[in-house]
Coordinates of C-alpha atoms in Angstrom, one line a residue:
X6 CA -91.2 10.8 -19.1
X7 CA -92.1 7.1 -17.5
X8 CA -93.1 6.2 -13.8
X9 CA -91.2 8.9 -11.5
X10 CA -87.9 9.1 -13.7
X11 CA -87.7 12.5 -15.8
X12 CA -86.6 12.3 -19.1
X13 CA -82.6 12.6 -20.0
X14 CA -83.2 16.2 -21.4
X15 CA -80.1 17.4 -24.0
X16 CA -80.0 13.7 -24.7
X17 CA -79.9 13.1 -28.3
X18 CA -81.9 9.3 -28.7
X19 CA -80.9 6.3 -31.3
X20 CA -81.7 8.5 -34.5
X21 CA -79.7 10.6 -34.0
X22 CA -76.5 12.0 -36.7
X23 CA -74.4 10.5 -34.5
X24 CA -76.1 6.8 -34.7
X25 CA -76.8 7.1 -37.6
X26 CA -73.1 7.3 -39.2
X27 CA -72.5 4.6 -36.2
X28 CA -74.6 2.8 -38.2
X29 CA -72.8 3.3 -41.3
X30 CA -69.7 3.1 -40.3
X31 CA -70.1 -0.2 -38.8
X32 CA -72.0 -1.7 -42.0
X33 CA -69.3 -0.2 -43.6
X34 CA -66.8 -2.7 -41.5
X35 CA -68.5 -5.4 -41.0
X36 CA -68.3 -5.6 -45.7
X37 CA -64.6 -5.0 -45.6
X38 CA -63.9 -7.5 -42.7
X39 CA -65.8 -9.7 -45.8
X40 CA -63.9 -8.8 -48.7
X41 CA -60.6 -9.1 -47.0
X42 CA -61.1 -11.5 -43.3
X43 CA -57.3 -11.2 -42.5
X44 CA -58.8 -7.6 -40.9
X45 CA -60.0 -9.2 -38.3
X46 CA -57.1 -11.1 -37.0
X47 CA -54.6 -7.9 -37.3
X48 CA -57.4 -5.7 -35.7
X49 CA -57.8 -8.1 -32.5
X50 CA -54.4 -8.7 -31.9
X51 CA -54.3 -4.7 -32.0
X52 CA -56.5 -4.4 -28.9
X53 CA -55.2 -7.0 -27.5
X54 CA -51.8 -5.3 -27.5
X55 CA -52.5 -1.5 -26.6
X56 CA -54.8 -3.6 -23.4
X57 CA -52.4 -5.8 -22.9
X58 CA -49.4 -3.4 -23.5
X59 CA -47.9 -0.3 -22.7
X60 CA -51.1 1.2 -22.5
X61 CA -52.2 -1.4 -19.5
X62 CA -52.1 -0.1 -16.1
X63 CA -53.0 3.5 -18.4
X64 CA -57.4 3.5 -18.2
X65 CA -58.1 6.0 -15.6
X66 CA -55.3 8.6 -17.7
X67 CA -56.6 8.2 -21.1
X68 CA -60.5 8.6 -19.8
X69 CA -59.3 11.6 -18.1
X70 CA -56.7 13.3 -21.2
X71 CA -60.2 12.8 -23.7
X72 CA -62.7 14.1 -21.0
X73 CA -60.0 17.0 -20.3
X74 CA -59.4 17.3 -24.9
X75 CA -63.8 17.7 -25.2
X76 CA -63.1 20.0 -21.9
X77 CA -60.4 22.2 -24.1
X78 CA -63.6 23.6 -26.4
X79 CA -65.3 24.9 -24.7
X80 CA -64.7 27.8 -21.4
X81 CA -63.6 24.8 -18.7
X82 CA -65.3 22.6 -16.7
X83 CA -65.1 19.8 -14.3
X84 CA -64.6 15.5 -14.5
X85 CA -65.7 13.5 -12.2
X86 CA -65.0 9.5 -12.4
X87 CA -67.0 7.5 -10.0
X88 CA -65.6 3.8 -9.0
X89 CA -68.4 1.5 -8.1
X90 CA -68.2 -2.7 -7.8
X91 CA -69.6 -3.3 -10.8
X92 CA -68.4 0.1 -13.2
X93 CA -66.6 2.8 -13.5
X94 CA -67.9 6.1 -15.4
X95 CA -65.8 9.1 -16.2
X96 CA -68.0 12.3 -17.0
X97 CA -67.1 15.8 -18.2
X98 CA -68.9 19.1 -18.7
X99 CA -66.7 19.3 -22.2
X100 CA -67.9 19.6 -25.8
X101 CA -70.6 16.7 -27.1
X102 CA -68.3 14.9 -29.5
X103 CA -68.7 15.3 -33.4
X104 CA -68.3 12.5 -35.9
X105 CA -64.6 13.4 -36.0
X106 CA -65.2 12.0 -32.3
X107 CA -66.6 9.0 -32.8
X108 CA -64.5 7.8 -35.8
X109 CA -61.1 8.4 -33.7
X110 CA -62.9 5.7 -31.4
X111 CA -63.6 3.4 -34.5
X112 CA -60.5 3.2 -35.5
X113 CA -56.8 3.6 -35.0
X114 CA -54.2 6.5 -35.6
X115 CA -57.5 8.8 -36.5
X116 CA -57.3 10.8 -33.9
X117 CA -58.7 14.6 -34.9
X118 CA -56.3 16.2 -32.3
X119 CA -53.7 18.2 -34.0
X120 CA -53.2 21.4 -31.4
X121 CA -50.7 21.6 -29.0
X122 CA -52.6 22.4 -25.2
X123 CA -55.3 18.7 -26.3
X124 CA -53.2 15.5 -24.6
X125 CA -54.2 12.7 -26.9
X126 CA -52.9 13.1 -30.0
X127 CA -53.5 9.1 -32.4
X128 CA -56.7 7.5 -31.2
X129 CA -54.9 4.9 -29.5
X130 CA -55.4 5.1 -26.2
X131 CA -58.9 4.4 -25.6
X132 CA -58.5 0.9 -26.6
X133 CA -56.8 0.8 -23.0
X134 CA -60.3 0.2 -21.9
X135 CA -60.3 -3.3 -22.9
X136 CA -58.7 -4.3 -20.3
X137 CA -60.6 -3.7 -18.1
X138 CA -64.5 -4.4 -20.0
X139 CA -65.8 -5.9 -22.8
X140 CA -69.0 -3.6 -23.0
X141 CA -68.0 0.1 -22.4
X142 CA -70.9 2.5 -23.0
X143 CA -70.3 5.8 -24.6
X144 CA -73.2 8.3 -23.8
X145 CA -73.1 12.2 -25.3
X146 CA -75.6 14.9 -25.7
X147 CA -74.7 14.1 -29.6
X148 CA -75.6 10.6 -29.7
X149 CA -74.2 7.3 -27.9
X150 CA -73.0 4.4 -29.0
X151 CA -72.0 0.7 -27.2
X152 CA -69.3 -1.8 -27.8
X153 CA -69.7 -5.5 -26.6
X154 CA -67.5 -8.1 -27.0
X155 CA -70.1 -10.5 -27.5
X156 CA -72.6 -9.2 -30.3
X157 CA -69.0 -7.8 -32.4
X158 CA -68.3 -11.5 -32.5
X159 CA -71.9 -12.0 -33.3
X160 CA -71.7 -9.7 -35.9
X161 CA -68.2 -10.8 -37.2
X162 CA -68.5 -13.9 -37.6
X163 CA -71.7 -13.4 -39.7
X164 CA -69.5 -12.0 -42.6
X165 CA -65.9 -14.3 -41.6
X166 CA -67.3 -17.7 -40.1
X167 CA -65.1 -19.2 -38.1
X168 CA -62.8 -16.0 -36.8
X169 CA -61.2 -17.0 -33.9
X170 CA -60.8 -13.9 -32.2
X171 CA -62.5 -10.5 -33.3
X172 CA -62.2 -6.6 -32.3
X173 CA -64.2 -5.0 -30.1
X174 CA -64.3 -1.3 -30.4
X175 CA -64.5 -1.8 -34.0
X176 CA -68.2 -2.7 -34.4
X177 CA -70.9 -0.4 -32.1
X178 CA -74.5 0.3 -32.0
X179 CA -76.8 3.4 -30.6
X180 CA -78.2 3.3 -27.3
X181 CA -81.4 5.2 -26.0
X182 CA -79.2 6.9 -23.0
X183 CA -83.0 7.8 -21.2
X184 CA -83.4 3.8 -21.8
X185 CA -79.8 3.2 -20.0
X186 CA -80.8 6.0 -16.6
X187 CA -84.0 4.5 -16.0
X188 CA -81.0 1.4 -14.7
X189 CA -79.0 3.7 -13.6
X190 CA -79.2 5.9 -10.7
X191 CA -75.4 7.0 -11.1
X192 CA -75.7 7.3 -15.1
X193 CA -78.4 8.9 -14.2
X194 CA -77.7 11.8 -11.7
X195 CA -75.1 12.3 -14.0
X196 CA -76.4 13.2 -17.1
X197 CA -78.2 16.1 -15.3
X198 CA -74.8 18.0 -16.1
X199 CA -73.0 16.5 -17.3
X200 CA -72.2 16.1 -21.7
X201 CA -70.1 13.0 -22.5
X202 CA -69.8 9.9 -20.6
X203 CA -68.1 7.1 -20.5
X204 CA -69.5 4.0 -19.0
X205 CA -67.3 0.3 -18.8
X206 CA -68.5 -2.5 -16.8
X207 CA -66.1 -4.3 -15.4
X208 CA -64.5 -7.2 -15.7
X209 CA -63.6 -9.7 -12.4
X210 CA -60.4 -8.6 -10.8
X211 CA -60.3 -5.2 -12.2
X212 CA -61.6 -2.9 -9.4
X213 CA -58.3 -3.1 -8.0
X214 CA -56.3 -2.1 -9.8
X215 CA -58.8 1.0 -11.0
X216 CA -59.2 2.2 -7.0
X217 CA -54.9 1.9 -7.8
X218 CA -54.8 3.6 -10.5
X219 CA -57.4 6.9 -9.0
X220 CA -55.8 6.5 -5.3
X221 CA -52.2 7.0 -7.3
X222 CA -53.6 9.4 -10.0
X223 CA -50.6 12.7 -10.3
X224 CA -52.9 15.7 -8.9
X225 CA -50.0 17.8 -11.3
X226 CA -52.0 17.1 -14.7
X227 CA -54.0 20.1 -13.7
X228 CA -50.9 22.3 -14.0
X229 CA -50.9 21.7 -17.5
X230 CA -54.6 21.8 -18.0
X231 CA -55.7 25.0 -17.2
X232 CA -59.9 24.2 -18.9
X233 CA -60.7 21.5 -16.2
X234 CA -61.1 23.3 -13.1
X235 CA -62.1 20.6 -10.9
X236 CA -61.4 16.3 -10.5
X237 CA -63.8 14.4 -8.4
X238 CA -62.2 11.3 -7.9
X239 CA -64.4 8.9 -5.9
X240 CA -65.8 5.3 -4.9
X241 CA -69.4 4.1 -3.5
X242 CA -67.4 2.2 -0.9
X243 CA -66.4 5.2 1.0
X244 CA -62.2 4.0 0.0
X245 CA -61.2 7.1 -1.0
X246 CA -62.8 10.7 -1.9
X247 CA -60.0 13.3 -3.1
X248 CA -61.0 15.9 -5.2
X249 CA -57.9 17.6 -7.4
X250 CA -58.2 22.0 -7.6
X251 CA -56.2 24.3 -8.7
X252 CA -56.4 28.0 -8.2
X253 CA -53.9 31.2 -8.9
X254 CA -53.1 33.3 -5.9
X255 CA -50.4 36.6 -7.0
X256 CA -48.8 35.3 -9.4
X257 CA -48.0 31.5 -8.3
X258 CA -50.6 28.4 -8.6
X259 CA -51.5 26.6 -4.9
X260 CA -52.4 22.6 -6.2
X261 CA -55.0 20.8 -4.2
X262 CA -54.3 17.0 -4.5
X263 CA -57.3 16.2 -1.9
X264 CA -55.3 15.5 1.5
X265 CA -52.2 19.0 0.7
X266 CA -51.1 22.1 -0.8
X267 CA -48.0 23.1 -3.0
X268 CA -47.2 26.5 -4.5
X269 CA -46.0 25.8 -8.0
X270 CA -44.6 28.5 -10.5
X271 CA -45.8 27.8 -13.7
X272 CA -43.6 29.0 -16.9
X273 CA -44.2 28.9 -20.5
X274 CA -42.8 29.3 -24.0
X275 CA -43.5 28.7 -27.3
X276 CA -41.9 26.9 -29.4
X277 CA -42.2 27.9 -34.0
X278 CA -40.3 24.0 -34.6
X279 CA -37.9 24.1 -37.9
X280 CA -37.6 22.0 -40.5
X281 CA -35.9 18.8 -39.4
X282 CA -37.9 19.3 -36.3
X283 CA -41.7 18.7 -38.2
X284 CA -39.6 16.2 -40.5
X285 CA -38.7 14.3 -37.7
X286 CA -41.8 14.8 -35.6
X287 CA -44.7 11.6 -35.5
X288 CA -46.9 11.3 -39.2
X289 CA -50.0 12.8 -36.8
X290 CA -48.5 15.2 -35.0
X291 CA -48.3 18.4 -37.9
X292 CA -48.3 21.2 -34.9
X293 CA -45.4 24.0 -36.0
X294 CA -45.4 25.0 -32.5
X295 CA -45.3 23.6 -30.0
X296 CA -46.1 24.6 -26.5
X297 CA -43.6 23.8 -23.4
X298 CA -44.6 24.5 -19.6
X299 CA -41.9 24.5 -17.1
X300 CA -44.1 23.6 -13.5
X301 CA -40.9 24.0 -10.3
X302 CA -41.7 23.7 -7.0
X303 CA -42.1 26.5 -4.5
X304 CA -42.5 24.6 -1.7
X305 CA -39.7 22.4 0.6
X306 CA -39.7 18.8 -1.6
X307 CA -37.9 19.1 -4.6
X308 CA -38.6 15.8 -6.4
X309 CA -40.6 14.2 -9.3
X310 CA -37.4 15.5 -12.2
X311 CA -39.5 14.1 -14.7
X312 CA -40.2 14.3 -18.4
X313 CA -43.6 14.9 -18.9
X314 CA -46.3 14.5 -21.9
X315 CA -48.8 15.7 -19.8
X316 CA -48.6 12.7 -17.6
X317 CA -44.7 11.5 -16.6
X318 CA -42.5 9.6 -18.8
X319 CA -40.3 7.4 -17.3
X320 CA -37.3 10.0 -18.4
X321 CA -36.0 11.3 -15.5
X322 CA -34.9 14.9 -16.4
X323 CA -33.0 15.9 -13.7
X324 CA -34.3 19.0 -13.2
X325 CA -36.5 19.7 -9.9
X326 CA -40.0 20.3 -11.2
X327 CA -41.9 19.2 -14.2
X328 CA -41.4 20.3 -17.4
X329 CA -44.2 19.2 -19.6
X330 CA -44.4 19.3 -23.8
X331 CA -45.6 16.4 -26.2
X332 CA -42.3 14.9 -26.0
X333 CA -42.1 12.3 -29.3
X334 CA -42.5 9.2 -27.2
X335 CA -42.7 5.7 -27.6
X336 CA -46.3 4.8 -28.8
X337 CA -47.5 4.3 -25.0
X338 CA -45.8 7.3 -23.9
X339 CA -43.4 6.4 -21.1
X340 CA -40.6 6.7 -22.7
X341 CA -38.8 9.9 -24.8
X342 CA -36.9 9.4 -28.4
X343 CA -34.4 10.3 -29.7
X344 CA -33.5 12.8 -32.7
X345 CA -34.3 16.1 -34.3
X346 CA -37.9 16.9 -33.0
X347 CA -36.3 16.2 -28.9
X348 CA -33.1 17.4 -29.6
X349 CA -35.0 20.8 -30.3
X350 CA -37.4 21.0 -27.8
X351 CA -35.2 20.4 -24.8
X352 CA -32.9 23.6 -26.1
X353 CA -35.7 25.1 -25.7
X354 CA -36.4 24.8 -22.5
X355 CA -33.2 24.8 -21.8
X356 CA -34.5 29.0 -22.9
X357 CA -37.2 28.5 -20.5
X358 CA -36.0 27.3 -17.5
X359 CA -32.6 29.5 -17.7
X360 CA -35.3 33.0 -18.6
X361 CA -37.7 31.9 -15.4
X362 CA -35.4 30.3 -12.8
X363 CA -34.3 33.8 -11.2
X364 CA -38.3 33.9 -10.9
X365 CA -37.8 31.3 -7.6
X366 CA -35.4 33.5 -6.0
X367 CA -37.3 35.0 -2.9
X368 CA -36.2 38.8 -0.9
X369 CA -36.2 35.5 2.7
X370 CA -33.7 32.8 0.9
X371 CA -32.2 34.6 -3.0
X372 CA -30.2 31.4 -3.2
X373 CA -33.2 29.9 -3.6
X374 CA -33.5 28.7 -7.3
X375 CA -30.1 27.3 -7.5
X376 CA -31.9 23.8 -5.8
X377 CA -33.4 23.3 -8.6
X378 CA -31.1 22.8 -10.2
X379 CA -30.1 19.4 -12.2
X380 CA -27.2 17.7 -10.1
X381 CA -23.8 16.6 -11.5
X382 CA -23.4 13.5 -13.6
X383 CA -23.2 10.4 -13.0
X384 CA -23.3 7.3 -14.3
X385 CA -27.2 5.7 -16.3
X386 CA -28.1 9.4 -16.6
X387 CA -29.9 9.8 -19.9
X388 CA -28.8 11.4 -21.9
X389 CA -31.9 13.8 -22.8
X390 CA -31.3 14.6 -18.5
X391 CA -27.7 14.6 -20.1
X392 CA -28.6 17.6 -23.1
X393 CA -30.7 19.7 -20.7
X394 CA -28.4 19.6 -17.6
X395 CA -25.0 20.7 -19.9
X396 CA -27.3 24.3 -21.9
X397 CA -28.7 24.7 -18.8
X398 CA -25.2 24.9 -17.3
X399 CA -24.5 26.6 -19.9
X400 CA -26.8 29.1 -21.1
X401 CA -26.5 30.6 -17.1
X402 CA -23.0 31.5 -17.6
X403 CA -24.8 34.4 -19.8
X404 CA -27.4 35.0 -17.4
X405 CA -28.1 37.3 -13.4
X406 CA -28.1 33.6 -11.0
X407 CA -26.0 34.4 -9.0
X408 CA -26.8 36.4 -5.4
X409 CA -25.0 38.9 -3.7
X410 CA -24.3 40.6 -1.0
X411 CA -27.4 42.4 -0.9
X412 CA -29.6 39.5 -2.5
X413 CA -29.3 40.8 -6.2
X414 CA -28.5 37.8 -8.3
X415 CA -25.0 38.9 -10.6
X416 CA -22.8 37.3 -13.3
X417 CA -21.5 34.6 -11.9
X418 CA -17.7 35.8 -12.8
X419 CA -18.6 38.9 -10.8
X420 CA -19.0 37.2 -7.0
X421 CA -16.3 36.5 -4.3
X422 CA -16.6 33.6 -3.2
X423 CA -15.9 32.5 0.7
X424 CA -12.5 30.6 2.1
X425 CA -12.8 26.5 1.2
X426 CA -11.9 26.5 4.5
X427 CA -16.1 27.1 5.2
X428 CA -17.1 23.2 3.9
X429 CA -15.3 20.1 4.6
X430 CA -14.4 17.7 1.9
X431 CA -15.3 19.2 -1.3
X432 CA -18.8 21.5 -0.6
X433 CA -19.9 18.3 1.7
X434 CA -21.4 20.3 4.1
X435 CA -20.9 23.9 5.7
X436 CA -18.8 25.1 9.0
X437 CA -17.6 27.6 10.7
X438 CA -21.0 29.1 10.6
X439 CA -21.2 31.2 13.8
X440 CA -18.3 33.3 11.2
X441 CA -19.9 33.4 8.1
X442 CA -23.3 35.4 9.8
X443 CA -21.1 37.4 11.2
X444 CA -19.4 38.5 8.9
X445 CA -22.3 38.5 6.3
X446 CA -24.1 40.1 9.2
X447 CA -21.4 43.6 9.7
X448 CA -22.8 46.5 8.6
X449 CA -19.0 46.5 6.6
X450 CA -19.6 44.4 4.4
X451 CA -18.9 44.9 1.0
X452 CA -21.5 43.4 -1.7
X453 CA -20.2 42.1 -4.3
X454 CA -19.5 38.3 -2.0
X455 CA -21.6 35.5 -2.8
X456 CA -24.7 35.8 -0.1
X457 CA -24.9 33.6 2.7
X458 CA -28.0 30.9 1.6
X459 CA -25.9 30.1 -1.1
X460 CA -23.2 28.3 1.2
X461 CA -24.9 24.9 1.1
X462 CA -23.7 22.3 -0.2
X463 CA -26.1 21.6 -2.8
X464 CA -26.4 25.6 -3.8
X465 CA -22.0 25.5 -4.3
X466 CA -22.3 22.9 -6.2
X467 CA -25.1 24.4 -9.2
X468 CA -23.2 27.9 -9.3
X469 CA -19.3 24.9 -9.4
X470 CA -20.8 23.8 -12.1
X471 CA -21.9 26.6 -14.3
X472 CA -18.1 27.2 -13.6
X473 CA -17.4 24.1 -14.9
X474 CA -19.5 24.1 -17.9
X475 CA -17.9 27.0 -19.5
X476 CA -15.2 24.5 -21.9
X477 CA -15.8 20.9 -20.3
X478 CA -15.3 18.8 -17.3
X479 CA -11.7 19.3 -16.5
X480 CA -12.6 23.7 -15.6
X481 CA -12.1 25.1 -12.1
X482 CA -14.7 25.7 -9.2
X483 CA -15.5 28.6 -8.4
X484 CA -12.7 30.4 -7.1
X485 CA -12.5 30.5 -3.4
X486 CA -11.0 33.3 -1.7
X487 CA -8.0 32.9 0.7
X488 CA -9.0 32.9 4.5
X489 CA -7.4 36.8 4.7
X490 CA -8.4 37.7 1.8
X491 CA -12.0 37.1 3.2
X492 CA -11.5 38.7 5.8
X493 CA -9.5 41.5 4.6
X494 CA -12.7 42.2 2.5
X495 CA -14.6 43.7 5.4
X496 CA -11.8 45.1 6.7
X497 CA -11.6 47.4 3.7
X498 CA -14.9 48.1 3.0
X499 CA -14.5 49.4 6.3
X500 CA -12.2 51.3 5.5
X501 CA -13.6 52.6 2.4
X502 CA -16.5 54.4 4.8
X503 CA -13.8 55.5 7.4
X504 CA -14.2 53.0 10.6
X505 CA -11.1 50.3 9.8
X506 CA -11.5 50.3 13.8
X507 CA -14.7 48.6 13.7
X508 CA -14.6 46.8 11.0
X509 CA -11.4 45.6 11.8
X510 CA -13.4 43.9 15.7
X511 CA -16.1 42.9 12.9
X512 CA -13.3 40.5 11.5
X513 CA -12.0 39.5 14.5
X514 CA -15.4 38.4 15.7
X515 CA -15.1 36.2 12.1
X516 CA -12.4 34.6 13.2
X517 CA -12.8 34.3 17.1
X518 CA -16.7 32.7 16.5
X519 CA -17.1 29.3 17.6
X520 CA -17.1 26.2 15.4
X521 CA -18.7 22.7 16.6
X522 CA -17.9 23.8 19.7
X523 CA -14.5 24.7 19.7
X524 CA -12.4 27.8 18.1
X525 CA -11.2 28.3 15.0
X526 CA -9.7 31.8 15.1
X527 CA -6.6 30.6 15.6
X528 CA -6.0 28.3 12.6
X529 CA -7.9 31.5 10.6
X530 CA -4.8 33.7 12.0
X531 CA -2.0 31.3 11.6
X532 CA -3.4 31.2 7.1
X533 CA -3.5 34.6 7.6
X534 CA 0.5 35.4 9.3
X535 CA 2.3 35.2 5.6
X536 CA 0.5 38.6 5.1
X537 CA 2.4 41.6 4.6
X538 CA -0.8 44.1 4.6
X539 CA -1.8 46.2 6.9
X540 CA -5.6 45.4 6.9
X541 CA -3.8 42.0 8.8
X542 CA -1.5 43.3 11.0
X543 CA -4.2 45.4 12.3
X544 CA -6.5 42.3 13.1
X545 CA -3.5 40.4 14.7
X546 CA -3.1 43.7 16.6
X547 CA -6.3 43.6 17.9
X548 CA -6.2 40.7 18.0
X549 CA -4.0 40.1 20.4
X550 CA -5.5 43.2 23.2
X551 CA -8.6 41.1 22.7
X552 CA -10.1 44.6 23.1
X553 CA -14.4 44.2 23.6
X554 CA -16.0 44.9 19.8

């Protein structure tokens, strides 16, 4: 103990096995540079490409995902990121790093992570920190070490004189965590609970960019990392202070993003890869089983609609919510790549969505699940979204997904659909709401007709696409009944229950309901005029007499 500063209990010093490993590996790297000086420029260029390329604004994401992977090896816990005017800290209460973890930091594409629940698997992303810091520190209870641009250049030029650009993250030196904590109150406080802490002394102008990354960090990340119980993002100047948390409520999840709460349904599916898919996977991605997850929003806002690889990619899925999987992407994980691996995962995602879509239907809104389905095809849609959309609509043809009058989901071919006169144009908006409500609320309504909540532009469009994808884009939409058939169905059900007159009165009330400030009953009756049905004749007679219902 020195002064009033307590020694960092449980934190190994410079003589730890990790410290010895750091010295040994750094020494081997310097010997390799002496034998092959070209490696210096090659690895310096590699680091620069990572820091300034696709990873240039992903430092926060990369640090959090590494902490999340350490937490996955334990019973879970919290991650805390703190931004000061001079440093960025990322601390977690996960498993202390081991030699394999250190090796992944010292080299490239040597990450030991293989399981599908681990996020970073290629050992590249950490190098993005060089975009904001020249001297990253890594503190772990098993051993701590430091990278430093000036010190690395000094040591490398001892063996390769005249080297211009040099790599930073290939040569490290052990550090004493106790000595570091004496001069840093933030570090000292984190060491009381954390197992791993990354500390980044910041370059000029790095602060504002990191603050923006923290403020925009997607809270939905927690939906796919249940081992991360809490994520705190804060700055010492009070500019922002976000606490992200996820809680379970019945069979859905409540996500708190620090400003508001949202509800989500999470569905999972384990897919075993075929030989063709395994052959197409990334060389370091040797898992045989892949965990796919679909997080569907339960609230009114149905945004996102992108594929995620634990974080959002730039590839649109057109499906509401988030389809998360270890997709094969370009190296910065921003875009999905073509090939058998992703094609197979999308086919598995189709089954995942089709199996769980009905869970979104509720008693109050039995057609709610139709809102999440992909829209119609438009120019510019990517191939992955088109494959997903086509697969979902084809798969739904064999499933109960269209609500009847009782709110029970049925096959789309077992439902009768209301007259096209209820929608303007190609179903852009619904007219004659009152008529629909009167018809649907009558006790004589036949059950095998489309539920009132499904008669909206988006939901009718989704049902039309289920019909259309049976054999191509030229297939018909959902077959619409005529007005006469719609009215007659109500009367016919009344006759079946021995109340034909009562059902006829209800049909007349629907026909006489206001439409946009006027009546549309005369239009209804004219369209039914040619019908020879006794039911229609009965309605015409009652309508003419204007008997009270």
